[in-house]
mmCIF file with all atom_site columns, C-alpha atoms in Angstrom:
data_model
loop_
_atom_site.group_PDB
_atom_site.id
_atom_site.type_symbol
_atom_site.label_atom_id
_atom_site.label_alt_id
_atom_site.label_comp_id
_atom_site.label_asym_id
_atom_site.label_entity_id
_atom_site.label_seq_id
_atom_site.pdbx_PDB_ins_code
_atom_site.Cartn_x
_atom_site.Cartn_y
_atom_site.Cartn_z
_atom_site.occupancy
_atom_site.B_iso_or_equiv
_atom_site.pdbx_formal_charge
_atom_site.auth_seq_id
_atom_site.auth_comp_id
_atom_site.auth_asym_id
_atom_site.auth_atom_id
_atom_site.pdbx_PDB_model_num
ATOM 1  C CA . MET A 1 1  ? -21.091 0.412   3.451   1.00 0.00 ? 20  MET A CA 1
ATOM 2  C CA . THR A 1 2  ? -20.639 -2.645  5.053   1.00 0.00 ? 21  THR A CA 1
ATOM 3  C CA . LEU A 1 3  ? -20.642 -5.850  2.738   1.00 0.00 ? 22  LEU A CA 1
ATOM 4  C CA . SER A 1 4  ? -21.393 -9.352  3.086   1.00 0.00 ? 23  SER A CA 1
ATOM 5  C CA . LEU A 1 5  ? -21.394 -12.222 1.918   1.00 0.00 ? 24  LEU A CA 1
ATOM 6  C CA . PRO A 1 6  ? -24.337 -14.257 0.285   1.00 0.00 ? 25  PRO A CA 1
ATOM 7  C CA . PRO A 1 7  ? -25.007 -17.386 2.194   1.00 0.00 ? 26  PRO A CA 1
ATOM 8  C CA . ASP A 1 8  ? -24.046 -19.463 -1.136  1.00 0.00 ? 27  ASP A CA 1
ATOM 9  C CA . VAL A 1 9  ? -20.654 -17.511 -1.362  1.00 0.00 ? 28  VAL A CA 1
ATOM 10 C CA . SER A 1 10 ? -17.753 -19.629 0.652   1.00 0.00 ? 29  SER A CA 1
ATOM 11 C CA . THR A 1 11 ? -14.165 -18.754 1.091   1.00 0.00 ? 30  THR A CA 1
ATOM 12 C CA . ALA A 1 12 ? -11.104 -20.775 0.790   1.00 0.00 ? 31  ALA A CA 1
ATOM 13 C CA . GLU A 1 13 ? -7.407  -19.518 2.427   1.00 0.00 ? 32  GLU A CA 1
ATOM 14 C CA . THR A 1 14 ? -5.043  -19.406 0.123   1.00 0.00 ? 33  THR A CA 1
ATOM 15 C CA . GLU A 1 15 ? -0.747  -19.108 -0.113  1.00 0.00 ? 34  GLU A CA 1
ATOM 16 C CA . ASP A 1 16 ? -1.161  -16.806 -2.004  1.00 0.00 ? 35  ASP A CA 1
ATOM 17 C CA . GLY A 1 17 ? -4.455  -15.142 -1.146  1.00 0.00 ? 36  GLY A CA 1
ATOM 18 C CA . LEU A 1 18 ? -8.513  -15.989 -0.656  1.00 0.00 ? 37  LEU A CA 1
ATOM 19 C CA . VAL A 1 19 ? -10.438 -18.379 -3.126  1.00 0.00 ? 38  VAL A CA 1
ATOM 20 C CA . LEU A 1 20 ? -14.862 -17.866 -3.542  1.00 0.00 ? 39  LEU A CA 1
ATOM 21 C CA . LEU A 1 21 ? -16.605 -20.363 -5.525  1.00 0.00 ? 40  LEU A CA 1
ATOM 22 C CA . ASP A 1 22 ? -20.243 -19.239 -6.390  1.00 0.00 ? 41  ASP A CA 1
ATOM 23 C CA . GLN A 1 23 ? -22.133 -22.314 -5.105  1.00 0.00 ? 42  GLN A CA 1
ATOM 24 C CA . ARG A 1 24 ? -24.412 -21.048 -7.052  1.00 0.00 ? 43  ARG A CA 1
ATOM 25 C CA . ASN A 1 25 ? -22.486 -21.386 -10.564 1.00 0.00 ? 44  ASN A CA 1
ATOM 26 C CA . GLY A 1 26 ? -20.052 -23.066 -9.408  1.00 0.00 ? 45  GLY A CA 1
ATOM 27 C CA . ARG A 1 27 ? -17.695 -20.365 -10.716 1.00 0.00 ? 46  ARG A CA 1
ATOM 28 C CA . TYR A 1 28 ? -14.469 -19.680 -9.183  1.00 0.00 ? 47  TYR A CA 1
ATOM 29 C CA . TRP A 1 29 ? -12.815 -15.907 -8.345  1.00 0.00 ? 48  TRP A CA 1
ATOM 30 C CA . GLN A 1 30 ? -9.379  -15.794 -7.422  1.00 0.00 ? 49  GLN A CA 1
ATOM 31 C CA . LEU A 1 31 ? -7.117  -12.970 -4.731  1.00 0.00 ? 50  LEU A CA 1
ATOM 32 C CA . ASN A 1 32 ? -4.468  -11.955 -5.130  1.00 0.00 ? 51  ASN A CA 1
ATOM 33 C CA . ARG A 1 33 ? -2.810  -11.375 -1.299  1.00 0.00 ? 52  ARG A CA 1
ATOM 34 C CA . THR A 1 34 ? -3.957  -7.605  -1.536  1.00 0.00 ? 53  THR A CA 1
ATOM 35 C CA . GLY A 1 35 ? -7.679  -8.581  -2.774  1.00 0.00 ? 54  GLY A CA 1
ATOM 36 C CA . ALA A 1 36 ? -7.525  -10.713 0.049   1.00 0.00 ? 55  ALA A CA 1
ATOM 37 C CA . ALA A 1 37 ? -6.612  -8.248  2.465   1.00 0.00 ? 56  ALA A CA 1
ATOM 38 C CA . THR A 1 38 ? -9.059  -5.355  1.136   1.00 0.00 ? 57  THR A CA 1
ATOM 39 C CA . LEU A 1 39 ? -12.379 -7.186  0.993   1.00 0.00 ? 58  LEU A CA 1
ATOM 40 C CA . ARG A 1 40 ? -11.840 -8.721  4.968   1.00 0.00 ? 59  ARG A CA 1
ATOM 41 C CA . LEU A 1 41 ? -11.197 -5.173  5.879   1.00 0.00 ? 60  LEU A CA 1
ATOM 42 C CA . LEU A 1 42 ? -14.501 -4.203  3.747   1.00 0.00 ? 61  LEU A CA 1
ATOM 43 C CA . LEU A 1 43 ? -16.614 -7.651  5.859   1.00 0.00 ? 62  LEU A CA 1
ATOM 44 C CA . GLU A 1 44 ? -14.638 -6.378  8.863   1.00 0.00 ? 63  GLU A CA 1
ATOM 45 C CA . GLY A 1 45 ? -16.811 -3.133  7.981   1.00 0.00 ? 64  GLY A CA 1
ATOM 46 C CA . LEU A 1 46 ? -14.592 -1.196  7.327   1.00 0.00 ? 65  LEU A CA 1
ATOM 47 C CA . SER A 1 47 ? -15.879 1.646   4.432   1.00 0.00 ? 66  SER A CA 1
ATOM 48 C CA . PRO A 1 48 ? -13.860 1.822   0.595   1.00 0.00 ? 67  PRO A CA 1
ATOM 49 C CA . GLU A 1 49 ? -11.677 4.641   2.743   1.00 0.00 ? 68  GLU A CA 1
ATOM 50 C CA . GLN A 1 50 ? -10.911 2.910   5.976   1.00 0.00 ? 69  GLN A CA 1
ATOM 51 C CA . ALA A 1 51 ? -10.107 0.041   3.722   1.00 0.00 ? 70  ALA A CA 1
ATOM 52 C CA . ALA A 1 52 ? -8.029  1.496   1.359   1.00 0.00 ? 71  ALA A CA 1
ATOM 53 C CA . ALA A 1 53 ? -5.866  4.244   4.519   1.00 0.00 ? 72  ALA A CA 1
ATOM 54 C CA . ARG A 1 54 ? -4.874  1.191   5.634   1.00 0.00 ? 73  ARG A CA 1
ATOM 55 C CA . LEU A 1 55 ? -4.383  -0.236  2.824   1.00 0.00 ? 74  LEU A CA 1
ATOM 56 C CA . ALA A 1 56 ? -2.223  2.926   1.560   1.00 0.00 ? 75  ALA A CA 1
ATOM 57 C CA . ASN A 1 57 ? 0.435   2.272   4.918   1.00 0.00 ? 76  ASN A CA 1
ATOM 58 C CA . SER A 1 58 ? 0.765   -0.579  4.458   1.00 0.00 ? 77  SER A CA 1
ATOM 59 C CA . ALA A 1 59 ? 1.341   -0.224  0.242   1.00 0.00 ? 78  ALA A CA 1
ATOM 60 C CA . PRO A 1 60 ? 3.843   1.426   -1.887  1.00 0.00 ? 79  PRO A CA 1
ATOM 61 C CA . LEU A 1 61 ? 0.754   3.275   -3.218  1.00 0.00 ? 80  LEU A CA 1
ATOM 62 C CA . THR A 1 62 ? -1.455  7.141   -2.938  1.00 0.00 ? 81  THR A CA 1
ATOM 63 C CA . ALA A 1 63 ? -4.247  6.573   -0.973  1.00 0.00 ? 82  ALA A CA 1
ATOM 64 C CA . ASP A 1 64 ? -5.997  8.042   -4.539  1.00 0.00 ? 83  ASP A CA 1
ATOM 65 C CA . VAL A 1 65 ? -4.481  5.346   -5.825  1.00 0.00 ? 84  VAL A CA 1
ATOM 66 C CA . ALA A 1 66 ? -5.445  2.829   -3.644  1.00 0.00 ? 85  ALA A CA 1
ATOM 67 C CA . LEU A 1 67 ? -8.702  3.749   -2.653  1.00 0.00 ? 86  LEU A CA 1
ATOM 68 C CA . ALA A 1 68 ? -9.061  3.825   -7.113  1.00 0.00 ? 87  ALA A CA 1
ATOM 69 C CA . ASP A 1 69 ? -7.669  0.164   -6.037  1.00 0.00 ? 88  ASP A CA 1
ATOM 70 C CA . VAL A 1 70 ? -11.114 -0.905  -3.278  1.00 0.00 ? 89  VAL A CA 1
ATOM 71 C CA . ARG A 1 71 ? -13.085 0.069   -5.315  1.00 0.00 ? 90  ARG A CA 1
ATOM 72 C CA . THR A 1 72 ? -12.396 -1.085  -8.936  1.00 0.00 ? 91  THR A CA 1
ATOM 73 C CA . LEU A 1 73 ? -12.072 -4.212  -6.322  1.00 0.00 ? 92  LEU A CA 1
ATOM 74 C CA . VAL A 1 74 ? -16.082 -3.872  -5.082  1.00 0.00 ? 93  VAL A CA 1
ATOM 75 C CA . GLY A 1 75 ? -17.780 -2.802  -8.597  1.00 0.00 ? 94  GLY A CA 1
ATOM 76 C CA . ALA A 1 76 ? -16.493 -7.106  -9.974  1.00 0.00 ? 95  ALA A CA 1
ATOM 77 C CA . LEU A 1 77 ? -17.741 -8.482  -6.724  1.00 0.00 ? 96  LEU A CA 1
ATOM 78 C CA . ARG A 1 78 ? -20.939 -7.025  -7.179  1.00 0.00 ? 97  ARG A CA 1
ATOM 79 C CA . SER A 1 79 ? -21.001 -7.685  -10.713 1.00 0.00 ? 98  SER A CA 1
ATOM 80 C CA . ALA A 1 80 ? -20.517 -10.902 -10.075 1.00 0.00 ? 99  ALA A CA 1
ATOM 81 C CA . HIS A 1 81 ? -23.089 -10.662 -6.999  1.00 0.00 ? 100 HIS A CA 1
ATOM 82 C CA . LEU A 1 82 ? -20.639 -12.245 -4.298  1.00 0.00 ? 101 LEU A CA 1
ATOM 83 C CA . VAL A 1 83 ? -21.107 -9.395  -2.103  1.00 0.00 ? 102 VAL A CA 1
ATOM 84 C CA . VAL A 1 84 ? -24.437 -7.954  -1.086  1.00 0.00 ? 103 VAL A CA 1
ATOM 85 C CA . THR A 1 85 ? -24.945 -4.444  1.185   1.00 0.00 ? 104 THR A CA 1
ATOM 86 C CA . PRO A 1 86 ? -26.792 -4.722  4.400   1.00 0.00 ? 105 PRO A CA 1
#
């Protein structure tokens, strides 16, 4: 699964992570550092499983917990129409 941002969604780096702006409705979404790192990995083309493995290697959590967190993030971003799968 490859994710991308729709043309109407822009990003801005922050000290604490990443902000997404949905220009279609003016809503902002803030991701913490882990959420931002996860989204970056997914936008680079990694699968949720690969992104979870990377996160589990760099944070004190198991691969299963990391994968559940990645899937939760992807589900929330999809529900908000902030990412698309080409």
